[in-house]
mmCIF file of C-alpha atoms and ligand atoms in Angstrom:
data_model
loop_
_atom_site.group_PDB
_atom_site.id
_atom_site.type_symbol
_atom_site.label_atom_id
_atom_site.label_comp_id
_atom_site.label_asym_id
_atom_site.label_seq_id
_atom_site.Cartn_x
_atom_site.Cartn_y
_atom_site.Cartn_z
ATOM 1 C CA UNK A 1 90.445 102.761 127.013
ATOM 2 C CA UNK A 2 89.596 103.405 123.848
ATOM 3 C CA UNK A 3 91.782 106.256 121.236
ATOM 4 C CA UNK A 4 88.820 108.000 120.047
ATOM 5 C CA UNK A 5 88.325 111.340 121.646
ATOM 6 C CA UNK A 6 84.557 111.571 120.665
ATOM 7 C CA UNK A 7 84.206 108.117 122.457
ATOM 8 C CA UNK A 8 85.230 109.756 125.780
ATOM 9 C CA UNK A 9 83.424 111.503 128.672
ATOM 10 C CA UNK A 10 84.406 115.304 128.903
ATOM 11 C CA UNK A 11 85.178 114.107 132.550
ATOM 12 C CA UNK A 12 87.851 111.456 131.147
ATOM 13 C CA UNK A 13 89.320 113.930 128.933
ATOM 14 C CA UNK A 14 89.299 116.394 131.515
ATOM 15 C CA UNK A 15 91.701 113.482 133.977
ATOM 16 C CA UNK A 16 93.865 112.873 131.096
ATOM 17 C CA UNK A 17 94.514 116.301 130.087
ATOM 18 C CA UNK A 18 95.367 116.991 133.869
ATOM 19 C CA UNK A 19 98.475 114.501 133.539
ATOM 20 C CA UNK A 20 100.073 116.652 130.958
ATOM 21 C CA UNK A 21 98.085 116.988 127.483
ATOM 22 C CA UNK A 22 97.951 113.507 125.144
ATOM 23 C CA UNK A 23 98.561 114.344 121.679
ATOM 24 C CA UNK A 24 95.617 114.829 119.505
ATOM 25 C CA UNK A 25 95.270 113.509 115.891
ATOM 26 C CA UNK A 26 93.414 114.979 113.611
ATOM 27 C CA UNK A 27 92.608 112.963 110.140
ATOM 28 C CA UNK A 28 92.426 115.645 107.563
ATOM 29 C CA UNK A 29 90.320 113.614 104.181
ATOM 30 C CA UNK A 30 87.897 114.504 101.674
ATOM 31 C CA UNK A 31 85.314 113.239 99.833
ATOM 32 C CA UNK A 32 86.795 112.975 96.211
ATOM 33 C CA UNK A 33 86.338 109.724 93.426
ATOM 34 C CA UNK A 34 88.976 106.908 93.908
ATOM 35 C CA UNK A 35 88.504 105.167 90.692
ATOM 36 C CA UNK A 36 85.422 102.580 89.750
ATOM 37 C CA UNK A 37 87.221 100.616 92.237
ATOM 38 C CA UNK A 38 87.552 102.286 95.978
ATOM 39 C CA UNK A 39 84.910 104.499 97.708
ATOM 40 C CA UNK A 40 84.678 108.012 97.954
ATOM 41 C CA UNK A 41 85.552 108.406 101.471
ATOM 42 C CA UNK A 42 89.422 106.667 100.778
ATOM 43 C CA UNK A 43 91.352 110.172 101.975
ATOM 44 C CA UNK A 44 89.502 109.865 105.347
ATOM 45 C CA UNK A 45 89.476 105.345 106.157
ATOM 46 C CA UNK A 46 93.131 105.833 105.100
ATOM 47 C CA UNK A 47 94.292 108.288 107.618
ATOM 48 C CA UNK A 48 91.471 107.672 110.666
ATOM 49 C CA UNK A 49 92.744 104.211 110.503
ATOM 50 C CA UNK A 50 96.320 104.612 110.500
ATOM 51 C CA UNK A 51 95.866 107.333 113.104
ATOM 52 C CA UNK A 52 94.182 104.712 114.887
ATOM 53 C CA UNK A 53 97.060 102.143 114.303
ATOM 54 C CA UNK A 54 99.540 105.318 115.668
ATOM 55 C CA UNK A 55 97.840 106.203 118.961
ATOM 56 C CA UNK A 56 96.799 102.577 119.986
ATOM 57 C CA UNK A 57 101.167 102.550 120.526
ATOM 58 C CA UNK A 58 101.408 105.746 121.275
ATOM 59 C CA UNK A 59 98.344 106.341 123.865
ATOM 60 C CA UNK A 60 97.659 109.534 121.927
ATOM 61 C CA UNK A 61 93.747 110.347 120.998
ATOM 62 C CA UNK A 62 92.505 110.780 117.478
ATOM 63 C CA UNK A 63 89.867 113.133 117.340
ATOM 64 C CA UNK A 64 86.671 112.630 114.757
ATOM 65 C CA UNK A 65 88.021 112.876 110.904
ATOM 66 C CA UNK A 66 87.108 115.364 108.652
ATOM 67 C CA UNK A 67 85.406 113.957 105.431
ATOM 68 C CA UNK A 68 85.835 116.983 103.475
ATOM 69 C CA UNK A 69 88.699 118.775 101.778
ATOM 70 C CA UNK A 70 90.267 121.163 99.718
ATOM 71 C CA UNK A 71 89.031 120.095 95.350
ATOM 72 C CA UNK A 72 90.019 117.868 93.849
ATOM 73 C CA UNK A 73 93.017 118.630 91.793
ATOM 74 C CA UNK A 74 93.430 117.021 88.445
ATOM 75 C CA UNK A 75 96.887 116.380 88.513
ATOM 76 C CA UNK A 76 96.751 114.489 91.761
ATOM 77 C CA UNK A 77 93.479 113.812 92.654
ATOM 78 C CA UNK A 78 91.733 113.445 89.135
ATOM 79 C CA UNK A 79 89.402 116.889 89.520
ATOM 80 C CA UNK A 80 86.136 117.634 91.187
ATOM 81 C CA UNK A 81 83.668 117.109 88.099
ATOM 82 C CA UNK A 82 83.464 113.748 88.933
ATOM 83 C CA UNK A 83 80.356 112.658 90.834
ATOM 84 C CA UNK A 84 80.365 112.433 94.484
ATOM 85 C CA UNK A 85 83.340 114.967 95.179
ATOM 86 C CA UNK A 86 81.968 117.449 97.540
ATOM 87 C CA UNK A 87 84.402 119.991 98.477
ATOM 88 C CA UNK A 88 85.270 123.031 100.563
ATOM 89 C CA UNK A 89 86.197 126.311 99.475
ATOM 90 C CA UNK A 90 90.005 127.109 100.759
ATOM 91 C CA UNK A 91 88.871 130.063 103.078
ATOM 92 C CA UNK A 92 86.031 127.956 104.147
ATOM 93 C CA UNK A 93 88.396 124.970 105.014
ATOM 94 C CA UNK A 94 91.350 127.327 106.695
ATOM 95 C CA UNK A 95 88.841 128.790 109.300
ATOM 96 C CA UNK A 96 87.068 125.073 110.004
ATOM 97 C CA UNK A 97 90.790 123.907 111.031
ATOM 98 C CA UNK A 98 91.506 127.114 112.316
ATOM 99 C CA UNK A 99 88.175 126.997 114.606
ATOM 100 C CA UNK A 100 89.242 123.059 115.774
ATOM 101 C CA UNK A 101 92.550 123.554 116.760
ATOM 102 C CA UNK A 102 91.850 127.042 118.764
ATOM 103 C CA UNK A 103 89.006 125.044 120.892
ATOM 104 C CA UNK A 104 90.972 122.046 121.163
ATOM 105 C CA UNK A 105 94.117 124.274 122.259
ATOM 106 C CA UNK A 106 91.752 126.330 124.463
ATOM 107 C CA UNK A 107 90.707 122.999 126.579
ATOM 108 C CA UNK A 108 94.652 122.008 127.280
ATOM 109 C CA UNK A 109 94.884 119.921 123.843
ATOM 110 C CA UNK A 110 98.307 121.980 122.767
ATOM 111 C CA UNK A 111 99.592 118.862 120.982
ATOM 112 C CA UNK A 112 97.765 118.498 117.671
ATOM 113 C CA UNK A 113 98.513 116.423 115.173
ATOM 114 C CA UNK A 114 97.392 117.401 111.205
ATOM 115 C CA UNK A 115 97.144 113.992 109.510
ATOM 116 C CA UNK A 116 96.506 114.402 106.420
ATOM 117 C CA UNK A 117 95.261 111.951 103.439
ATOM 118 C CA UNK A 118 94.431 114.319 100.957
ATOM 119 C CA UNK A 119 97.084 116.041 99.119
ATOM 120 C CA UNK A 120 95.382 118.931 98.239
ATOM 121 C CA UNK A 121 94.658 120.217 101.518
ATOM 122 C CA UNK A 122 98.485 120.673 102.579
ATOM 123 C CA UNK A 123 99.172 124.455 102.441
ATOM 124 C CA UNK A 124 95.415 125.119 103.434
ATOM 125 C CA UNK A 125 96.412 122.963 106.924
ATOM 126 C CA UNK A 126 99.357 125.205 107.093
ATOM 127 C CA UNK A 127 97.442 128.895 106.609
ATOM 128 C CA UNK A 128 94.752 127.101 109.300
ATOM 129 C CA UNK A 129 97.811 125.885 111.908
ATOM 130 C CA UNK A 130 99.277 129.763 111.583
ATOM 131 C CA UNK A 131 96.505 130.983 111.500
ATOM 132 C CA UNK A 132 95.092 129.265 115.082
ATOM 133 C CA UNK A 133 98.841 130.276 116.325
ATOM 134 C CA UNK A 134 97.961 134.135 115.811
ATOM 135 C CA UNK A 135 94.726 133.290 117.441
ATOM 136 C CA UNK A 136 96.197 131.779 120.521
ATOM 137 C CA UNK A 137 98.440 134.083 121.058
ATOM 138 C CA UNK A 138 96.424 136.783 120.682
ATOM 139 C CA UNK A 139 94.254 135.299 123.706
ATOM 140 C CA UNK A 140 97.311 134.221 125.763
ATOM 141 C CA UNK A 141 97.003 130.548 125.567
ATOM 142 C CA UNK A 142 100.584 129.559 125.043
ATOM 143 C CA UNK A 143 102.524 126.267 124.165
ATOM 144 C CA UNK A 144 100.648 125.067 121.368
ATOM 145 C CA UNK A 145 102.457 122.545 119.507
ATOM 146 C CA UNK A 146 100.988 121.078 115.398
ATOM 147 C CA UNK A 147 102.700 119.049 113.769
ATOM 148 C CA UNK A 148 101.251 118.439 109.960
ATOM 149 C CA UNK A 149 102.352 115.598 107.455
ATOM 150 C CA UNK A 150 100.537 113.761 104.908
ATOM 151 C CA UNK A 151 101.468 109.916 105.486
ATOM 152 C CA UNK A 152 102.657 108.939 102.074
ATOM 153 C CA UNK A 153 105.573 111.379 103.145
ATOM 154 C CA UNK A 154 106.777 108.847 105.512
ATOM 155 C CA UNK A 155 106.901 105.623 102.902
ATOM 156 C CA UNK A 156 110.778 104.565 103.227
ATOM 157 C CA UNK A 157 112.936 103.964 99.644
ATOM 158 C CA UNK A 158 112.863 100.050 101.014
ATOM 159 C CA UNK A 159 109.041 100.228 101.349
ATOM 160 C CA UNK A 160 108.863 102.706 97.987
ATOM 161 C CA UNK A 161 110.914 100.042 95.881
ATOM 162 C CA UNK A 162 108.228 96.605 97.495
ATOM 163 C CA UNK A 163 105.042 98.986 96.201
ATOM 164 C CA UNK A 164 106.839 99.808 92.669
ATOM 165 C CA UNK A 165 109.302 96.949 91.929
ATOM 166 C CA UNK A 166 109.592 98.388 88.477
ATOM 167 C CA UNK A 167 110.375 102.174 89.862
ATOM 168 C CA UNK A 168 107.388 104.949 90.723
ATOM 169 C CA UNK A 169 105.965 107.055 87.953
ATOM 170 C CA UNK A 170 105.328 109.946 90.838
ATOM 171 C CA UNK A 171 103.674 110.186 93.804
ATOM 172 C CA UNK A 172 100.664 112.818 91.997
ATOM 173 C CA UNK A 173 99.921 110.118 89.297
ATOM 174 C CA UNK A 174 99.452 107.745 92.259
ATOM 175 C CA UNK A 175 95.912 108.442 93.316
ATOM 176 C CA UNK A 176 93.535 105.572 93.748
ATOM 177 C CA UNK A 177 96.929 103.481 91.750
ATOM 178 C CA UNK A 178 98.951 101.256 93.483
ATOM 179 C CA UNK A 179 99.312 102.601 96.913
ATOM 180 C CA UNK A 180 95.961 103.328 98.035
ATOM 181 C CA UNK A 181 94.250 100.685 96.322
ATOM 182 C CA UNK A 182 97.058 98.185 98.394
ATOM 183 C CA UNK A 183 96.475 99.876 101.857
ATOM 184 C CA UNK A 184 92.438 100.386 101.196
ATOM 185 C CA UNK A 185 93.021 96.021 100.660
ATOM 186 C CA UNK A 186 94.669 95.928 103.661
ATOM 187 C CA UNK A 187 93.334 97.423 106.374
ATOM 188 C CA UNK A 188 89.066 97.745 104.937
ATOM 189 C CA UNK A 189 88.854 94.983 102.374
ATOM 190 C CA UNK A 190 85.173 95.198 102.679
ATOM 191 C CA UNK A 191 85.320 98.541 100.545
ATOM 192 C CA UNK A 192 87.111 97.904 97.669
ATOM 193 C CA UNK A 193 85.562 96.726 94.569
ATOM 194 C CA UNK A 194 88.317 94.243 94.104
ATOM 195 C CA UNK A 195 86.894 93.161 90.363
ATOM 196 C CA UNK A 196 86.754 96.840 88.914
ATOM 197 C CA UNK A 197 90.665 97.345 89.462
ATOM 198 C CA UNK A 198 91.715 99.845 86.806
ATOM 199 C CA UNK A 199 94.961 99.066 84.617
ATOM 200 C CA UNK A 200 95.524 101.718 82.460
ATOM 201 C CA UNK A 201 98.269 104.019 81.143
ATOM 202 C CA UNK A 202 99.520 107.405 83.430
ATOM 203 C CA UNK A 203 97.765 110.434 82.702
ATOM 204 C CA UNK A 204 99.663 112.792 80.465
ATOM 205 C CA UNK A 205 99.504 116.421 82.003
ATOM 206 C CA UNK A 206 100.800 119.296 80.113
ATOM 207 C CA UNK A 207 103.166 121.256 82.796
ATOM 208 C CA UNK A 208 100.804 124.065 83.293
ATOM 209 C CA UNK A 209 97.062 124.020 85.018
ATOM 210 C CA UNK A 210 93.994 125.457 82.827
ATOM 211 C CA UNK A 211 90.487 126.754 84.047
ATOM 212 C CA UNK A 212 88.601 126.113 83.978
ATOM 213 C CA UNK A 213 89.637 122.659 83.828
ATOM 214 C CA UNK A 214 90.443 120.915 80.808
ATOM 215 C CA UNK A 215 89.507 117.232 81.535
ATOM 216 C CA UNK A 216 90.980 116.198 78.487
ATOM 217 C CA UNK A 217 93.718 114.667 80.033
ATOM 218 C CA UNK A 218 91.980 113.346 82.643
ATOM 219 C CA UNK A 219 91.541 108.894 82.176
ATOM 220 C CA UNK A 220 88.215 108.414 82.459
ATOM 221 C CA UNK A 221 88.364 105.993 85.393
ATOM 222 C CA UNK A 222 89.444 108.919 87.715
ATOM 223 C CA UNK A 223 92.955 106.745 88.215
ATOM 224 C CA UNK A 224 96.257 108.550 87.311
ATOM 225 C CA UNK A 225 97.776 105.438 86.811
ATOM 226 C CA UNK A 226 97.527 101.607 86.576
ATOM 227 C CA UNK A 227 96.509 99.418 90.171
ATOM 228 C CA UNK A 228 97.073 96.508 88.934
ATOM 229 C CA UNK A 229 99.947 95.899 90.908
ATOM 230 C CA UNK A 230 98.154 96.807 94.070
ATOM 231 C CA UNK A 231 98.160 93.561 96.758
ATOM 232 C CA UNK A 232 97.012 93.303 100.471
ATOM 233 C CA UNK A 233 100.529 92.192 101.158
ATOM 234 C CA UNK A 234 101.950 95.588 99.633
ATOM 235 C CA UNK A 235 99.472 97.412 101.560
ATOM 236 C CA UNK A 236 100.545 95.607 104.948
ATOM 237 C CA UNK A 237 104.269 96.615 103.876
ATOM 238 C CA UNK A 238 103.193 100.091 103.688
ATOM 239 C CA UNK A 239 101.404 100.022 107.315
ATOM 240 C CA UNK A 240 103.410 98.271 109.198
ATOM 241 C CA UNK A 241 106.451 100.429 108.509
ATOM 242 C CA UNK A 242 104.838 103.670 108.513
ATOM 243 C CA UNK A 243 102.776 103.103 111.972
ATOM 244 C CA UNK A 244 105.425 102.865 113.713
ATOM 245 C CA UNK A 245 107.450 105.378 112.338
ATOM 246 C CA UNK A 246 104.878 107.940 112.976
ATOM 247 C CA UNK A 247 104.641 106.913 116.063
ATOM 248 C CA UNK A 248 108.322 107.561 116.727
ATOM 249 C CA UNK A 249 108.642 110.930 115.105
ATOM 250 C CA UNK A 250 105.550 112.316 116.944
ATOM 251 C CA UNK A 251 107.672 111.238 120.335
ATOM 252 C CA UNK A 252 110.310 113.168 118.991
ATOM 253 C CA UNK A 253 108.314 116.421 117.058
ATOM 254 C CA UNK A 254 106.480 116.707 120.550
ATOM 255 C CA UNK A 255 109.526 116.148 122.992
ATOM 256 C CA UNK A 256 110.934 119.525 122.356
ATOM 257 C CA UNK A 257 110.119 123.126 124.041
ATOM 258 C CA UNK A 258 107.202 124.508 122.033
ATOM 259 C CA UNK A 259 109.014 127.637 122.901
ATOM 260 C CA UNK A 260 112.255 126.232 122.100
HETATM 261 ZN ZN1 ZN B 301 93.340 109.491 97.889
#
């Protein structure tokens, strides 16, 4: 049967959830410029597809991504003045989350998975997961159980030193650099302008933020730092160890008492 919860009948879901809840993925992305050289979408194909990847071993169900975030951040994510990034404000975001996991939790979902693929979104998954918590309780429905992570946060040193045999710059300056632009070639070659590749030097922040924002700093690709050294083969590296430990650590983050 297939992982996708919107490809289900409410009547399958309903047998499934009978049998003790499945955990639930949800892909958190955005819609934010990769670079002249991967699509728009990138924070959402990465995570809905390694979600994907995670429940096909796992038999858990990924429920439909969301394709917008948090802004763009300079520092990590290049800004939202570029064209095409279409963002949320953070209350706005908090209370869609916040509104997903309730219903889901409502319907015997209490497992919920927050996968995220957009950096910026982290502490506004957090407010929303509290913030559903309150909510629950509040009604009664009890045992609720999210468990948030953004994938990168699962790369291994082994894996780490295959991507960047000459050491990592930093994991901010990475956006649409080597790692994406490797996993985006491995698992949907079809959307990467493999030609327009970016190879230039790391963006030099000053440590402190300005607004509004000073795009100075900002290369003009939208790329923190060089892809050239982004392969398929680094981006099957990167999948093939992370799937499966995701899959692992979910077993364990969900074996525990929710009350426990
Ligand atoms: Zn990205």
């Amino acid at each position: 049967m297939t992982v996708q919860l919107d490809a289900l009948t409410w009547v399958e879901l309903d047998r499934l959830t009978r049998d003790g809840p499945p955990v639930v993925i949800l892909p958190a992305g955005s819609l934010e410029q990769h670079g002249p050289h991967l699509p728009l979408g990138t924070d959402r194909f990465m995570p809905a597809r390694l979600a994907a990847l995670v429940a096909e071993r796992t038999g858990a169900l990924v429920a439909p991504a969301l394709p917008y975030g948090y802004k763009s951040q300079p520092k990590s994510g290049g800004g939202n003045h570029f064209p095409g990034c279409a963002s949320l404000d953070a209350a706005t975001y908090i209370h869609m989350v916040r509104d997903i996991l309730c219903d889901l939790a409502r319907h015997g979902l209490t497992k919920i998975v927050l996968f995220d693929g957009h950096m910026e979104n982290q502490w506004f998954l957090t407010e929303a997961a509290d913030l559903a918590l309150r909510a629950l309780a509040a009604e009664g429905v009890v045992g609720t159980r999210i468990v948030k992570f953004g994938y990168w946060t699962f790369i291994t040193p082994e894996t780490e030193a295959a991507l960047f045999p000459d050491g990592l710059l930093s994991w901010e300056l990475e956006h649409a650099a080597v790692m994406e632009t490797s996993c985006m070639l491995h698992l949907c070659p079809d959307l990467v302008r493999a030609e327009e590749i970016p190879d230039g030097p790391p963006a030099a922040f000053p440590p402190y933020d300005v607004y509004p924002v000073d795009t100075g700093p900002i290369p003009p690709t939208g790329v923190l730092s060089s892809a050239a050294g982004a392969s398929a083969e680094k981006g099957r590296i990167v999948v093939e160890q992370v799937v499966p430990d995701i899959a692992a650590a979910l077993v364990t983050a969900f074996q525990t008492d929710p009350q426990g």
